[in-house]
mmCIF file of C-alpha atoms in Angstrom:
data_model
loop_
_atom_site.group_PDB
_atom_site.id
_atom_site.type_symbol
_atom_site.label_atom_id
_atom_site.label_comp_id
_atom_site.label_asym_id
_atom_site.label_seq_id
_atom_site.Cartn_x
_atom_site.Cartn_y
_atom_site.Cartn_z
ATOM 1 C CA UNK A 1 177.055 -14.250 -185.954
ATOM 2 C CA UNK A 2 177.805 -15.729 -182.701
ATOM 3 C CA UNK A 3 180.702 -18.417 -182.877
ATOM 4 C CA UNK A 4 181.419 -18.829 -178.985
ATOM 5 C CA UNK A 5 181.610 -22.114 -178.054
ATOM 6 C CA UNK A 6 178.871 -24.090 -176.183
ATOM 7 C CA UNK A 7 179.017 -23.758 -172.349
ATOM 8 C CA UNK A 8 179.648 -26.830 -171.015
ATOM 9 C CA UNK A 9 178.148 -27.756 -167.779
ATOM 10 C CA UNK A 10 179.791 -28.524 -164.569
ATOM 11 C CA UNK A 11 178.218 -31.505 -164.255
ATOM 12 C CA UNK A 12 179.447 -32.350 -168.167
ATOM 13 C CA UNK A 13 183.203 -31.131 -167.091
ATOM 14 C CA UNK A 14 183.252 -33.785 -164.121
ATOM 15 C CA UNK A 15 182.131 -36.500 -166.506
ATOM 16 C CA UNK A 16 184.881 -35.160 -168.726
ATOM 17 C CA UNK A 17 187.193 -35.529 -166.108
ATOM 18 C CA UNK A 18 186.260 -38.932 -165.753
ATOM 19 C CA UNK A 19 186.932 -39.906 -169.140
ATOM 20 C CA UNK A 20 183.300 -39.798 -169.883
ATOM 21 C CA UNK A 21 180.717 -37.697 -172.323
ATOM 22 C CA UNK A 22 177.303 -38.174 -172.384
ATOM 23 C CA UNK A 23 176.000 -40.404 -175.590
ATOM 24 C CA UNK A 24 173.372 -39.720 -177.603
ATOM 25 C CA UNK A 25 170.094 -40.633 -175.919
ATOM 26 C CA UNK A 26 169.685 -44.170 -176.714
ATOM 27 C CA UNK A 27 166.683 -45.494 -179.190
ATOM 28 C CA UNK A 28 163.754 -46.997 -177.115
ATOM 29 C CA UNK A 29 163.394 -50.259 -177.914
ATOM 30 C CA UNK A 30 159.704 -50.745 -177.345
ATOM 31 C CA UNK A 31 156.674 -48.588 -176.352
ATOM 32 C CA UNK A 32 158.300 -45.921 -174.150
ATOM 33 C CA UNK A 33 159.869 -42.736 -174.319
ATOM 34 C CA UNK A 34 163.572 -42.355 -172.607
ATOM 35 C CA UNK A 35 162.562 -39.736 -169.523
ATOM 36 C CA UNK A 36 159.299 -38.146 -168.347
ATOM 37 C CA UNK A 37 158.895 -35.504 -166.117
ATOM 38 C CA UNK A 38 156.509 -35.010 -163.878
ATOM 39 C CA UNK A 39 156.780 -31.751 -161.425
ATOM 40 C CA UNK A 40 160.424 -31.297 -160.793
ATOM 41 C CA UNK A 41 161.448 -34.779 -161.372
ATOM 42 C CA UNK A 42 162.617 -36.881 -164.350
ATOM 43 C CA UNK A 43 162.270 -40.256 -164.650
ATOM 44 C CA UNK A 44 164.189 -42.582 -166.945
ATOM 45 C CA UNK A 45 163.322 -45.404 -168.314
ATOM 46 C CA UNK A 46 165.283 -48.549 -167.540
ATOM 47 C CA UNK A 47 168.516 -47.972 -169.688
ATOM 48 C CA UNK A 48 171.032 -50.125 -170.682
ATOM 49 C CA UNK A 49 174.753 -50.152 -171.043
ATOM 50 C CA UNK A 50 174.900 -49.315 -174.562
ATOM 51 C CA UNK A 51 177.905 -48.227 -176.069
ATOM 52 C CA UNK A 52 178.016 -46.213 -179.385
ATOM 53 C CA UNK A 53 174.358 -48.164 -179.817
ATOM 54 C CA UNK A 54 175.847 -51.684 -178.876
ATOM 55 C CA UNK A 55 175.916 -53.672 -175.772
ATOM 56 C CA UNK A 56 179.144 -54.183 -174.712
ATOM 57 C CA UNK A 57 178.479 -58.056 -173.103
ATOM 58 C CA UNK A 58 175.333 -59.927 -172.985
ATOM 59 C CA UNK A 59 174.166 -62.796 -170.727
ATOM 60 C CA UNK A 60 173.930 -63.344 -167.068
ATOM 61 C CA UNK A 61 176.203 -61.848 -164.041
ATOM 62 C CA UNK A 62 178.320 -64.631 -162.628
ATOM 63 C CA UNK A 63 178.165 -67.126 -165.267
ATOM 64 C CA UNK A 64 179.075 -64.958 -168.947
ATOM 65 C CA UNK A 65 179.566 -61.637 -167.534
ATOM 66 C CA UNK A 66 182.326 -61.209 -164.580
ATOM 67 C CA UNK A 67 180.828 -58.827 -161.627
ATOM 68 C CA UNK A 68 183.721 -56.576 -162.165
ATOM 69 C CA UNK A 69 182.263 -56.101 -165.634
ATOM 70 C CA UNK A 70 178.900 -55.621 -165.020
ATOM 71 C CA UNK A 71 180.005 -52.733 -161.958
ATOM 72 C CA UNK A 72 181.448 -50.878 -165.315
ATOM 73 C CA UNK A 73 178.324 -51.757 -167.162
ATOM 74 C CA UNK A 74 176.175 -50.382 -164.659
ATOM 75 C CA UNK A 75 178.003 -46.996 -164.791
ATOM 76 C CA UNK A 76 177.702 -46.716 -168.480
ATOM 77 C CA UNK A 77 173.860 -47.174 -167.560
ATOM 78 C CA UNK A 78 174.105 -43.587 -165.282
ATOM 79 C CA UNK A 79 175.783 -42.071 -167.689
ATOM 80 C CA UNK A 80 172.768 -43.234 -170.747
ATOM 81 C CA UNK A 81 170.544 -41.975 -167.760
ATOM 82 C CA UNK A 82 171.564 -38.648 -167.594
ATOM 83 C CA UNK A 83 171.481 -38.307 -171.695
ATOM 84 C CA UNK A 84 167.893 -38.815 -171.274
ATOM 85 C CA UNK A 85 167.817 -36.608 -168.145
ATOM 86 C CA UNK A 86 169.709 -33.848 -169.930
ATOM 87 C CA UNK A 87 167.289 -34.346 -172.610
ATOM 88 C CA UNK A 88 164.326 -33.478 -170.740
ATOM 89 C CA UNK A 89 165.692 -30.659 -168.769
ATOM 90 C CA UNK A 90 168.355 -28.792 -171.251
ATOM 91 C CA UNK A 91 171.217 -28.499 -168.639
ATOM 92 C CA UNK A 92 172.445 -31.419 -165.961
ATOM 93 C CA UNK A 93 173.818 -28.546 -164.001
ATOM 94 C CA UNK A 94 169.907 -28.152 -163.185
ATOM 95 C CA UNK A 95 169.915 -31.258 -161.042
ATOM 96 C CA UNK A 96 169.804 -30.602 -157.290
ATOM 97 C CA UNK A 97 169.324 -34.375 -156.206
ATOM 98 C CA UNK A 98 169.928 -38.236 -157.666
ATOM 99 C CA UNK A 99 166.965 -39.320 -155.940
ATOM 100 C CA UNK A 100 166.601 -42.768 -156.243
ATOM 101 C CA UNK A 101 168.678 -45.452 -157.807
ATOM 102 C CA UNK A 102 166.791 -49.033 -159.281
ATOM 103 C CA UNK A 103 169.285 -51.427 -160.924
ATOM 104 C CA UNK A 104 168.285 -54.391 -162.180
ATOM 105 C CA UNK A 105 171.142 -57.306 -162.765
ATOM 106 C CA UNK A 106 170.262 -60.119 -165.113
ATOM 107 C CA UNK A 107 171.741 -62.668 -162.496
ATOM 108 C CA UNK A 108 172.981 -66.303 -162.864
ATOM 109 C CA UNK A 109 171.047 -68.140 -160.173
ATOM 110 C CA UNK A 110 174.173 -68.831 -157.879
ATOM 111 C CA UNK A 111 175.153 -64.651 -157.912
ATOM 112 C CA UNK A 112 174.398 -62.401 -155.566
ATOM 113 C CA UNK A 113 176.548 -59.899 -155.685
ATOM 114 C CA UNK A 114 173.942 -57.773 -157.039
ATOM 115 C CA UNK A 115 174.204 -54.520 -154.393
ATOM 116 C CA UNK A 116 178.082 -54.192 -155.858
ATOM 117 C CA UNK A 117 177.286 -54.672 -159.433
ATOM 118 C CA UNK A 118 175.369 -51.570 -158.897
ATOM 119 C CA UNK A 119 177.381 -49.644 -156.870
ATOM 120 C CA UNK A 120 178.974 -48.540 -160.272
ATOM 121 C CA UNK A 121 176.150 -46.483 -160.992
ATOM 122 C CA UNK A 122 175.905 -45.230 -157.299
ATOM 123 C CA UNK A 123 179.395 -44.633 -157.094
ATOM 124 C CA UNK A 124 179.536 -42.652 -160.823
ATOM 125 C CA UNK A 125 176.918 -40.286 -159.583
ATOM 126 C CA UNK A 126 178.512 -39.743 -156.128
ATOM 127 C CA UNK A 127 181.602 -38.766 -158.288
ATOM 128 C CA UNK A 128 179.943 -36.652 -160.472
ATOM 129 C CA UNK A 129 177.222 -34.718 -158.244
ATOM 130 C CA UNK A 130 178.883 -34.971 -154.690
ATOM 131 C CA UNK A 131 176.487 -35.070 -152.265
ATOM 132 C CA UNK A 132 173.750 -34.638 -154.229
ATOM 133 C CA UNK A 133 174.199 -37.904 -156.071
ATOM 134 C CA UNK A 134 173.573 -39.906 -152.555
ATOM 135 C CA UNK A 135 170.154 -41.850 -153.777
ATOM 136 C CA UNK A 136 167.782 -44.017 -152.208
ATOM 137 C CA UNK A 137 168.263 -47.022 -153.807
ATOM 138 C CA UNK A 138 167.613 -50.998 -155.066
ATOM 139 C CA UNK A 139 169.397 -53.023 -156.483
ATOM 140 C CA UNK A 140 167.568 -56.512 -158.377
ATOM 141 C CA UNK A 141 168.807 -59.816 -159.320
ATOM 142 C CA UNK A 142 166.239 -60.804 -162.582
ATOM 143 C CA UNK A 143 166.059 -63.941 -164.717
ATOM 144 C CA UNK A 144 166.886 -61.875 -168.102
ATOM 145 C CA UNK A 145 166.599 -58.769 -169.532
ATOM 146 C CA UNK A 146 165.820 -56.990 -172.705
ATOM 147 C CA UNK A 147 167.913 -57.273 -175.699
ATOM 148 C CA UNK A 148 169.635 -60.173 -172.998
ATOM 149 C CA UNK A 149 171.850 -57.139 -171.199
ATOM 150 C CA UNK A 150 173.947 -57.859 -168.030
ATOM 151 C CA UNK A 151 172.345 -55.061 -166.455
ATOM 152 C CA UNK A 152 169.749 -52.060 -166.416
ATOM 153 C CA UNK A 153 169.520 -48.778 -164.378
ATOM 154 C CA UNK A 154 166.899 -46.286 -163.706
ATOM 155 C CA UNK A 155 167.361 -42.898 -162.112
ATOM 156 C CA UNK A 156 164.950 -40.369 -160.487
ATOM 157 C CA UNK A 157 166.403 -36.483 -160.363
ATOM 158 C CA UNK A 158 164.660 -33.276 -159.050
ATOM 159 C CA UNK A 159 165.779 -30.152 -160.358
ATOM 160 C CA UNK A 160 165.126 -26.908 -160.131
#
């Protein structure tokens, strides 16, 4: 009987280091599966910033939800991401590239201060693949999203 512990990946130490683990890969909440891959790239679905299955804040950037928030929110988003990329592909540690960022901020009309809201989810996957979390990447200001979350990400990764 084998009773060794689990490797953990590198990429799973970093977020460790960060104060981070990687959740559960969040429920859809329609009719769409969390990550496809197609060749040697995933693709998430938009995810939001659950939190043990909750959203931590609801309602628009710059009116109910501070910027400063939603930068944190945004993060949480990466890390729900790469659940659902670790999902598909067994291992994070298989990534070789964050290809492309697309973060969508459920914006007050008057905010646009979207680019730094998601710089928390470009800045979380700098941290936590180096240089190959530099993405191409946009970053949305929308009248409202589902379930009325601050904020939703979507990542492209090639791995190998």
């Amino acid at each position: 009987m084998n009773t060794a512990p689990e490797a953990v990946s590198a990429v799973e130490q970093r977020l460790a280091e960060l104060g981070l683990e990687l959740p559960p890969v969040a429920a859809p909440v329609a009719a769409y599966v969390p990550a496809v891959v197609s060749g040697n790239h995933v693709y998430t679905s938009g995810q939001l910033p659950f939190i043990d299955g909750a959203l931590p804040a609801a309602g628009k950037v710059g009116a109910d939800v501070s910027a400063e928030d939603a930068k944190t929110y945004a993060a949480r988003c990466a890390v729900n991401a790469l659940a659902a990329i670790k999902a598909q592909i067994g291992d994070l540690d298989r990534v070789t590239r964050i290809v492309k960022v697309v973060g969508f901020v459920a914006s007050d009309p008057s905010f646009t201060g979207q680019p730094g809201v998601i710089n928390g989810a470009s800045e979380l996957l700098g941290q936590v693949f180096g240089e190959a979390g530099s993405h191409a990447r946009s970053a949305v200001g929308v009248a409202v999203l589902p379930l009325n979350a601050p904020v939703e990400v979507e990542v492209i990764a090639e791995f190998a």
